Tab-separated table of C-alpha atoms and ligand atoms in Angstrom:
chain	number	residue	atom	x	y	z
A	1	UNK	CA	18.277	30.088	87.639
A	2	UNK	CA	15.479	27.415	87.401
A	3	UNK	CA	12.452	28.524	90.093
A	4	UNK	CA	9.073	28.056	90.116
A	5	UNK	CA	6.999	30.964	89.953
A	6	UNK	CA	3.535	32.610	89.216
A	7	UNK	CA	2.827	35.135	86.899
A	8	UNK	CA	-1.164	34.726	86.690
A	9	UNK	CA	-3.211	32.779	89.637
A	10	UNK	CA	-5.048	29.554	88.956
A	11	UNK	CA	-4.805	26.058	89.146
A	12	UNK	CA	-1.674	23.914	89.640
A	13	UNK	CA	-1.350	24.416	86.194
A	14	UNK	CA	-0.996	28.372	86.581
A	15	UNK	CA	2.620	26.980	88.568
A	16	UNK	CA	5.680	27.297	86.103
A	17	UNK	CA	8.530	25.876	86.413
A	18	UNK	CA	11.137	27.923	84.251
A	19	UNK	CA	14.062	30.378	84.251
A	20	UNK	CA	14.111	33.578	86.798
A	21	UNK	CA	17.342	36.144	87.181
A	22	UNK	CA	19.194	35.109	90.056
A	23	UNK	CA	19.040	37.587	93.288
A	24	UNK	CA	21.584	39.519	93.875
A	25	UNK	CA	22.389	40.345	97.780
A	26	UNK	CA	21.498	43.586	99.153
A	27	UNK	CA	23.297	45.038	102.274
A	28	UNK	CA	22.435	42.973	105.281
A	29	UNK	CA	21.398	40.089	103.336
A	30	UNK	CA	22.782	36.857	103.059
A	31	UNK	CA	22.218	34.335	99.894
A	32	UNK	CA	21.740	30.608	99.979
A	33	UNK	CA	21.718	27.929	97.615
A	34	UNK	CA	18.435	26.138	98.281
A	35	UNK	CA	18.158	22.478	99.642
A	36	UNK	CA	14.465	22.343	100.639
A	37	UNK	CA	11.549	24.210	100.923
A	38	UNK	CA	8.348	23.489	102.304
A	39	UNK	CA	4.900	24.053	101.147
A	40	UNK	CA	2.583	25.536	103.577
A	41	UNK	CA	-1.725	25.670	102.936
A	42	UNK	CA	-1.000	29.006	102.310
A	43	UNK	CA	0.667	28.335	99.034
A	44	UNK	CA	-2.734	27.043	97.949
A	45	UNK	CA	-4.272	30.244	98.120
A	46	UNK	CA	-1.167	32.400	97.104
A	47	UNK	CA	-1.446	30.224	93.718
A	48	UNK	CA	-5.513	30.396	93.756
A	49	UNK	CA	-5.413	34.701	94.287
A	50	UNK	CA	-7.557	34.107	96.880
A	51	UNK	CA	-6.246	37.004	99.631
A	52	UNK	CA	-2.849	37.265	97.493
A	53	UNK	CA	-1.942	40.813	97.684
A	54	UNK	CA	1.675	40.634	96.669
A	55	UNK	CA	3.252	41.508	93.229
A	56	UNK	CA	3.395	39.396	90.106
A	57	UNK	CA	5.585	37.451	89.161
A	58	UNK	CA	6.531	35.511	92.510
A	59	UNK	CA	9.175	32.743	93.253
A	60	UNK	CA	6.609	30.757	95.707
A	61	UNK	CA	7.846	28.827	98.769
A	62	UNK	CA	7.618	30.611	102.397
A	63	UNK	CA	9.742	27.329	104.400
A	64	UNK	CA	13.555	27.344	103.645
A	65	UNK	CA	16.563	26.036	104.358
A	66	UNK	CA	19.886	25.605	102.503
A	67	UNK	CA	23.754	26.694	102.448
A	68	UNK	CA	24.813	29.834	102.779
A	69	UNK	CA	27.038	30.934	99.305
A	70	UNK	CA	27.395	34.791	100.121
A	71	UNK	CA	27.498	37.317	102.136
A	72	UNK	CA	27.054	41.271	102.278
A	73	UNK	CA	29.965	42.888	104.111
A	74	UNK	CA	27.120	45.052	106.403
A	75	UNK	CA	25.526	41.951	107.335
A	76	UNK	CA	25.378	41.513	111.401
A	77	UNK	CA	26.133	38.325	113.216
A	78	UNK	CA	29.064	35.188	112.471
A	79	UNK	CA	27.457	33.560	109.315
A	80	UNK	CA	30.084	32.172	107.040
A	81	UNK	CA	29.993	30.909	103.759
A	82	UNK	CA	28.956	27.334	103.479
A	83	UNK	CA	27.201	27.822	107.075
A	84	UNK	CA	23.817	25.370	106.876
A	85	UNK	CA	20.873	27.123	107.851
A	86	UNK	CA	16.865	27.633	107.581
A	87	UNK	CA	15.416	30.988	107.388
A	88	UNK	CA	12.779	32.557	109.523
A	89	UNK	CA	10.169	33.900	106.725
A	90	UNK	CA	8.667	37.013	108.429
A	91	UNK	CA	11.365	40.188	107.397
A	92	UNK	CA	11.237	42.838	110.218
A	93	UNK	CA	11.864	46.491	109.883
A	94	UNK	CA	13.563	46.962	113.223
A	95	UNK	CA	12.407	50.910	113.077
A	96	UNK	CA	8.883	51.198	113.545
A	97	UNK	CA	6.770	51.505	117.153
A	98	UNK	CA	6.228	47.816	117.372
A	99	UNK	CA	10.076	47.355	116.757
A	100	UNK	CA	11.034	49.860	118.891
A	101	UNK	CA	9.006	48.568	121.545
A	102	UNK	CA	10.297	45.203	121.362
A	103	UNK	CA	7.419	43.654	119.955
A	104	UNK	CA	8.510	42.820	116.147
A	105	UNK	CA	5.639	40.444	115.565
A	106	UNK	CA	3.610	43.232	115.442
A	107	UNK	CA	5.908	45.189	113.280
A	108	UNK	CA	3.952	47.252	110.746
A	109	UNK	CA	6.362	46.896	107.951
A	110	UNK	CA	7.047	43.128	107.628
A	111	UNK	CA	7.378	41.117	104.950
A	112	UNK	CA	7.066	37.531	104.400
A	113	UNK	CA	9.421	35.568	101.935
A	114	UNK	CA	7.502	33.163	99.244
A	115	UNK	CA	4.589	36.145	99.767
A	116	UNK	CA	5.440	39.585	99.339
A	117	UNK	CA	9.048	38.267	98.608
A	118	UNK	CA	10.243	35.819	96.771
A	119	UNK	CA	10.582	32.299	98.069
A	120	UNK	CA	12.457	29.050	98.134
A	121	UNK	CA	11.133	27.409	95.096
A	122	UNK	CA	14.583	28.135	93.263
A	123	UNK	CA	18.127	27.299	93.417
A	124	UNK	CA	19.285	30.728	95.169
A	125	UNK	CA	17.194	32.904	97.692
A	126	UNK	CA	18.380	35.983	99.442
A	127	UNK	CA	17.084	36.727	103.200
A	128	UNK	CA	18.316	39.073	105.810
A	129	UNK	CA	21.007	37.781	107.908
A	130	UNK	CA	19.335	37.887	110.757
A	131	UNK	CA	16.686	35.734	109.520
A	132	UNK	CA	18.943	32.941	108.889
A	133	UNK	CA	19.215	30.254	111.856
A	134	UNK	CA	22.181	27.377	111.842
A	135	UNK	CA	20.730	23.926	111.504
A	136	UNK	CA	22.232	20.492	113.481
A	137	UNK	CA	24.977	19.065	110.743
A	138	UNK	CA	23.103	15.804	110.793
A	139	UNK	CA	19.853	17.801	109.534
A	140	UNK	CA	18.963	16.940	106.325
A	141	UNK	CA	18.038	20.323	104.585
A	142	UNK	CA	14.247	18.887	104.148
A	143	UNK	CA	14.251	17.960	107.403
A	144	UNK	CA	15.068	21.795	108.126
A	145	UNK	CA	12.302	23.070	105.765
A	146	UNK	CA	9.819	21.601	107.236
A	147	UNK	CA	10.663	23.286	110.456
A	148	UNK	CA	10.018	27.074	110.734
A	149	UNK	CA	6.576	27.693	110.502
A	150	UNK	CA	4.830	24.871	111.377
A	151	UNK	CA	7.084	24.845	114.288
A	152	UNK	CA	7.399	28.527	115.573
A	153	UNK	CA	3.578	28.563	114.998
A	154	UNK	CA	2.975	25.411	117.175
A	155	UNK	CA	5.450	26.924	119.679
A	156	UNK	CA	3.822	30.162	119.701
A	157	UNK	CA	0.228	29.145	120.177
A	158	UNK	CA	1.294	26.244	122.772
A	159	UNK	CA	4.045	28.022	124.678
A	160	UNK	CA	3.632	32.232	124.117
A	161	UNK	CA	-0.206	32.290	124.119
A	162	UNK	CA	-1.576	28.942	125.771
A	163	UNK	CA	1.243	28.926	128.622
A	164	UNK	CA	1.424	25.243	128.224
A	165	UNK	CA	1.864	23.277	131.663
A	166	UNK	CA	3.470	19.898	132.576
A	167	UNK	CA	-0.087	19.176	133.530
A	168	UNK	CA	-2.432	20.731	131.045
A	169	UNK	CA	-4.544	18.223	129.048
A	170	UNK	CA	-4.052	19.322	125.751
A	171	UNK	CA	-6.801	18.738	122.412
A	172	UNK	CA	-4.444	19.349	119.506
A	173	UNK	CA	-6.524	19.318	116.326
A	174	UNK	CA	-5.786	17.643	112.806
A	175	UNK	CA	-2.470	15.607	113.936
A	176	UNK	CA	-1.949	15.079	110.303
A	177	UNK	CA	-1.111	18.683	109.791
A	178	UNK	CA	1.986	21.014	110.081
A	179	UNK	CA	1.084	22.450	112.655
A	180	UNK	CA	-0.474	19.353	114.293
A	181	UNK	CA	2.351	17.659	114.189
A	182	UNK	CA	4.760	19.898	115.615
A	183	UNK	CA	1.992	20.576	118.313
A	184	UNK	CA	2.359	16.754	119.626
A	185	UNK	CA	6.295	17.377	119.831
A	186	UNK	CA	5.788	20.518	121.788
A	187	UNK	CA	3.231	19.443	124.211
A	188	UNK	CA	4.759	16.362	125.077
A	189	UNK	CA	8.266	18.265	125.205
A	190	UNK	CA	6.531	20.193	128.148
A	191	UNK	CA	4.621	16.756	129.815
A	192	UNK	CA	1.973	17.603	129.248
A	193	UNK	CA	-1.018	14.613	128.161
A	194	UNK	CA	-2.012	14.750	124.394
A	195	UNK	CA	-5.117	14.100	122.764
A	196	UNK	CA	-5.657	14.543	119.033
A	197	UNK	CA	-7.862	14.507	115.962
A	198	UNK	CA	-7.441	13.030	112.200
A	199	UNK	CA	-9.759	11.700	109.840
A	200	UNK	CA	-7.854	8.279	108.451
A	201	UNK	CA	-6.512	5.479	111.469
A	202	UNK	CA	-3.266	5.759	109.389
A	203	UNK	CA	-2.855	9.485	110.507
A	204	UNK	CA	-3.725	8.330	114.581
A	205	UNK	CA	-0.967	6.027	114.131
A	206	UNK	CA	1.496	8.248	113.276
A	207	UNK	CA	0.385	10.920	115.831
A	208	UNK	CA	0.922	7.831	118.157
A	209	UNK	CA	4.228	7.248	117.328
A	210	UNK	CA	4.770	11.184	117.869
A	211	UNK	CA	4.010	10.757	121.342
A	212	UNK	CA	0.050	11.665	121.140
A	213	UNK	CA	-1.318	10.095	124.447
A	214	UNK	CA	-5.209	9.195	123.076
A	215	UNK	CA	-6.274	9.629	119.864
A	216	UNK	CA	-9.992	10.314	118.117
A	217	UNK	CA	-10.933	9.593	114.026
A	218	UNK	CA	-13.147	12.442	113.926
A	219	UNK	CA	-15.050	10.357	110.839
A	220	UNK	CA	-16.224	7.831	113.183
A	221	UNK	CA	-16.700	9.965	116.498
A	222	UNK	CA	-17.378	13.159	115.336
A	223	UNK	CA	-18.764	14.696	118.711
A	224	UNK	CA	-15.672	14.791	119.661
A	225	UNK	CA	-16.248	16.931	123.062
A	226	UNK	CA	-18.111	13.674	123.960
A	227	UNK	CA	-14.890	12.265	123.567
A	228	UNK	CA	-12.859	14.094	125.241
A	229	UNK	CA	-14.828	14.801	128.321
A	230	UNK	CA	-14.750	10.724	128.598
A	231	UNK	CA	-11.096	10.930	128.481
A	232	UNK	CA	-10.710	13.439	130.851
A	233	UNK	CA	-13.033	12.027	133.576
A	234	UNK	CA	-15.707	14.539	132.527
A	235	UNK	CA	-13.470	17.683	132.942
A	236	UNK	CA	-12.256	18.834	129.519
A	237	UNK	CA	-9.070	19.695	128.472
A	238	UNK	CA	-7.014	22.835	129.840
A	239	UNK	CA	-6.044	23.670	126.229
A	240	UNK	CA	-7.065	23.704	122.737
A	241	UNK	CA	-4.746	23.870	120.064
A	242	UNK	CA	-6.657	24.340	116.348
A	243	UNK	CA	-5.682	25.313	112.705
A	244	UNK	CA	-9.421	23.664	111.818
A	245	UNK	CA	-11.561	26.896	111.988
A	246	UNK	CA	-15.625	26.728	111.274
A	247	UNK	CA	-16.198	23.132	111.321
A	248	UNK	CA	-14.530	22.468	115.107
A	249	UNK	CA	-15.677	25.225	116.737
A	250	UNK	CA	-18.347	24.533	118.849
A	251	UNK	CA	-16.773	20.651	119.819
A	252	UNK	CA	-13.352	23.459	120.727
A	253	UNK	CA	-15.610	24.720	123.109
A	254	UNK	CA	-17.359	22.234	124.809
A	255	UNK	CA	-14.050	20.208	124.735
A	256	UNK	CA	-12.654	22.936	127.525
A	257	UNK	CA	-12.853	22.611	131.009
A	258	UNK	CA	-13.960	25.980	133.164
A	259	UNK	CA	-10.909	28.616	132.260
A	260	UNK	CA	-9.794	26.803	129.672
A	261	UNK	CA	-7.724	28.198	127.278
A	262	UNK	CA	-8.161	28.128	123.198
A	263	UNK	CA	-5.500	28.783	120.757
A	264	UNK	CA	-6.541	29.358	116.577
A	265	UNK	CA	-3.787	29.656	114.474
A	266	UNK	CA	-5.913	28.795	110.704
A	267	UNK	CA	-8.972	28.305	109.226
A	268	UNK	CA	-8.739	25.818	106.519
A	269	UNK	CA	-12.608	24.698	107.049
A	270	UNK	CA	-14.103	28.172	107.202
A	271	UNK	CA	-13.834	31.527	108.832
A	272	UNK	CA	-17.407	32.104	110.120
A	273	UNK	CA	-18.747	30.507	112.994
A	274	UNK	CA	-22.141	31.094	115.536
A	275	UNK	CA	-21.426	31.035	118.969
A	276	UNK	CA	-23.550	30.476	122.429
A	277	UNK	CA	-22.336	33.411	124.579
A	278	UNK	CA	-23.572	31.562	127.559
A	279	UNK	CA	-20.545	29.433	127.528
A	280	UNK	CA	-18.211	31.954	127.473
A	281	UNK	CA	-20.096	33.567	130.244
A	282	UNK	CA	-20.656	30.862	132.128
A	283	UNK	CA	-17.226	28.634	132.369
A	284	UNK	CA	-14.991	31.601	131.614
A	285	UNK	CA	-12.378	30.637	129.002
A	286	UNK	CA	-9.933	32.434	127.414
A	287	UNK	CA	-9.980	32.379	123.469
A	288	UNK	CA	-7.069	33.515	121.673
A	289	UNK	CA	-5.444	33.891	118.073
A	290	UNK	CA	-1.794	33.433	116.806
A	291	UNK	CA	-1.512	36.314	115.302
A	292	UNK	CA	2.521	37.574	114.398
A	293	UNK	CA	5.391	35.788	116.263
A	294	UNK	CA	8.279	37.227	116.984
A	295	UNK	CA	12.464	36.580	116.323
A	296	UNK	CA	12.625	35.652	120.229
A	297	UNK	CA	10.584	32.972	120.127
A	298	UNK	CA	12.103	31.599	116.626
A	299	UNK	CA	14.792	31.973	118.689
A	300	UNK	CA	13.840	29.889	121.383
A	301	UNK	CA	12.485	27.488	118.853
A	302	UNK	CA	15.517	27.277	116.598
A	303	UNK	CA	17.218	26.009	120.413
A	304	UNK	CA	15.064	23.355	121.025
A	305	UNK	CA	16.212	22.282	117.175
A	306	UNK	CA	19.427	22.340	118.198
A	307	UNK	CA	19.575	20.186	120.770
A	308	UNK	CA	18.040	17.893	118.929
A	309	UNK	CA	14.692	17.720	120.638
A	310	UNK	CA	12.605	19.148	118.069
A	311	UNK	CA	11.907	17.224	114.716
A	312	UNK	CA	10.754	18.189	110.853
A	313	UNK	CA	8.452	15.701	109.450
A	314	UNK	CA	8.726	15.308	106.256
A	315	UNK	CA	5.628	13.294	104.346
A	316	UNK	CA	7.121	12.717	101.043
A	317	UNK	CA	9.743	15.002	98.990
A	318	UNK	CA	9.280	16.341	95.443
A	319	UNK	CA	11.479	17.433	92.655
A	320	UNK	CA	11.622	21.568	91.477
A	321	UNK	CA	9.605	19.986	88.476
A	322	UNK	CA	6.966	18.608	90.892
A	323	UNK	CA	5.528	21.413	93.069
A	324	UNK	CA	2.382	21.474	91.161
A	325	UNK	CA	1.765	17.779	92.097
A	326	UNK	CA	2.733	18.783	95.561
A	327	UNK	CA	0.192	20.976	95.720
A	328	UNK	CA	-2.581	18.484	94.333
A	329	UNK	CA	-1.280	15.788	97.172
A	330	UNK	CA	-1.953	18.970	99.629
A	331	UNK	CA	-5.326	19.761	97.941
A	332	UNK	CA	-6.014	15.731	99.063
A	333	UNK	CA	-5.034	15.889	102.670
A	334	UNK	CA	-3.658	12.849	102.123
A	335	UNK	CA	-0.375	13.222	104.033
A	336	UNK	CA	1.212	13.621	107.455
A	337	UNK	CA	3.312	16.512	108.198
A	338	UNK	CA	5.360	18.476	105.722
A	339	UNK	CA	5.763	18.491	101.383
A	340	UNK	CA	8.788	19.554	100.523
A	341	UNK	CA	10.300	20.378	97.290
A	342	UNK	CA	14.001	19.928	96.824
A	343	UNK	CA	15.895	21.925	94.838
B	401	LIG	ZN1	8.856	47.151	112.469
């Protein structure tokens, strides 16, 4: 089948797009034939070898969705052939303390599809059944890929670890983003007020349109804790959403108002930050990662999908042949939402 794979890490020119056998289903599993999968920053560095630790060659692509062609006789639940659907990426073991305990995003034996698996990038993928979620029949399928990990990571930070409330003021950083994105729809799917960050007035716009309730270029007011203070009649915000890292961390903390609350779910700008202890100390906030998620939540996710009240965004759409350009558009930042790659 025609995938795109990589065999050494590199450039964009280390992607190739070629011929790999087609899976076959193991017990449990179901197969699809792909419609769209997403690229995630992630990719970037999977490609790069920078923290890859997976096996050689790999089908890349962690965000998929497509229609179900077949089906193991052992596999659990009502799928059916030609069933739509979009896969959660993280494989579980089901068997090991964390399982057992109920808390699978902790499991110590999962695996992620497009990393340690391989992904969407191809014209068949197998998946556990379990992992596979039905989609609304008006869903396009690159509507769908954009969906599951920008949005169960949004809805994980916002609603599992920042116990989002109707009237939480919420600082949601880079808008433009995955992530970003999906955080607007979230937050303002709970009530609560949205302000957000981009660097280009075309990105504020479309955050706008999301539902994002103020809005700050970052290039032109970069103290953005200034900002927000202003818009929050000198308070802060309740809530900090980021996937920034280094480069926002001390305006994340001065944006909060006394036991605020701080979400991190990446660190595209850098890992390493200082900190002044004195603010923890003083206005005491509560500063929290992302971390795993778990098949309840996708769950709960997938239901808000459903009824229709939870979007993909999709920023432009690429052929099989044009992942490697996909990534150099994500190298650029110079989108809004989701790349996907249809197959
Ligand atoms: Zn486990």
């Amino acid at each position: 089948m025609k995938a795109v794979y990589i065999d050494q890490h590199g450039g964009p020119e280390a992607l190739t797009h070629g011929e790999r056998p087609e899976p076959e289903v193991a017990p449990g599993e179901v197969m699809l034939r792909v419609g769209g999968s997403a690229l995630n920053h992630l990719d970037l560095s999977l490609r790069a070898g920078t923290g890859y630790r997976g096996g050689l060659p790999r089908i890349l692509g962690c965000d998929i969705a497509g229609e179900v062609v077949n089906i193991s006789p052992e596999a659990p639940g009502d799928l059916k052939v030609g069933d739509r659907v979009l896969l959660d990426n993280r494989t579980k073991c089901g068997a090991c303390p964390s399982c057992l305990q109920g808390l699978d995003q902790y499991c110590a034996n999962q695996k992620r599809l497009g990393v340690d698996l391989d992904g969407g990038h191809a014209e068949y993928v197998t998946a556990p059944a379990i992992n596979a979620h039905r989609i609304p029949d008006s869903m396009s399928f690159t509507e769908a890929a954009a969906l599951p990990i920008a949005a169960h990571t949004a809805w994980h930070c916002l609603v599992t670890q920042g116990q989002i409330r109707p009237w939480d003021d919420v600082l949601i950083q880079a808008a433009g983003s995955g992530v970003g994105s999906m955080g607007i729809q979230i937050a303002k799917m709970f009530g609560a007020r949205v302000i957000t960050t981009a660097g280009s007035d075309w990105k504020l716009e479309k955050a706008r349109a999301l539902g994002a309730d103020e809005v700050i270029n970052y290039r032109e007011t970069p103290d953005i804790s200034r900002r927000v203070k202003e818009l929050t009649d000198g308070r802060g915000v309740d809530l900090v959403f980021d996937v920034v890292g280094a480069d926002v961390w001390e305006e994340n903390l001065l944006s909060l108002k006394p036991g605020g609350r701080l979400v991190i779910t990446g660190v595209t700008s850098g890992a390493r930050a200082s900190m002044d202890l004195s603010i923890l100390q003083g206005r005491p906030l509560q500063l929290m990662g992302s971390g795993g998620r778990s098949r309840r939540t996708f769950a709960d996710m997938m239901k808000m999908v459903n009824q229709g009240s939870l979007h993909g965004i999709v920023d432009r759409v690429f052929p099989l042949a044009g992942v490697a350009e996909a990534h150099r558009v994500m190298e650029s930042r110079e989108f809004f939402g989701k790349l996907v790659i249809e197959s």
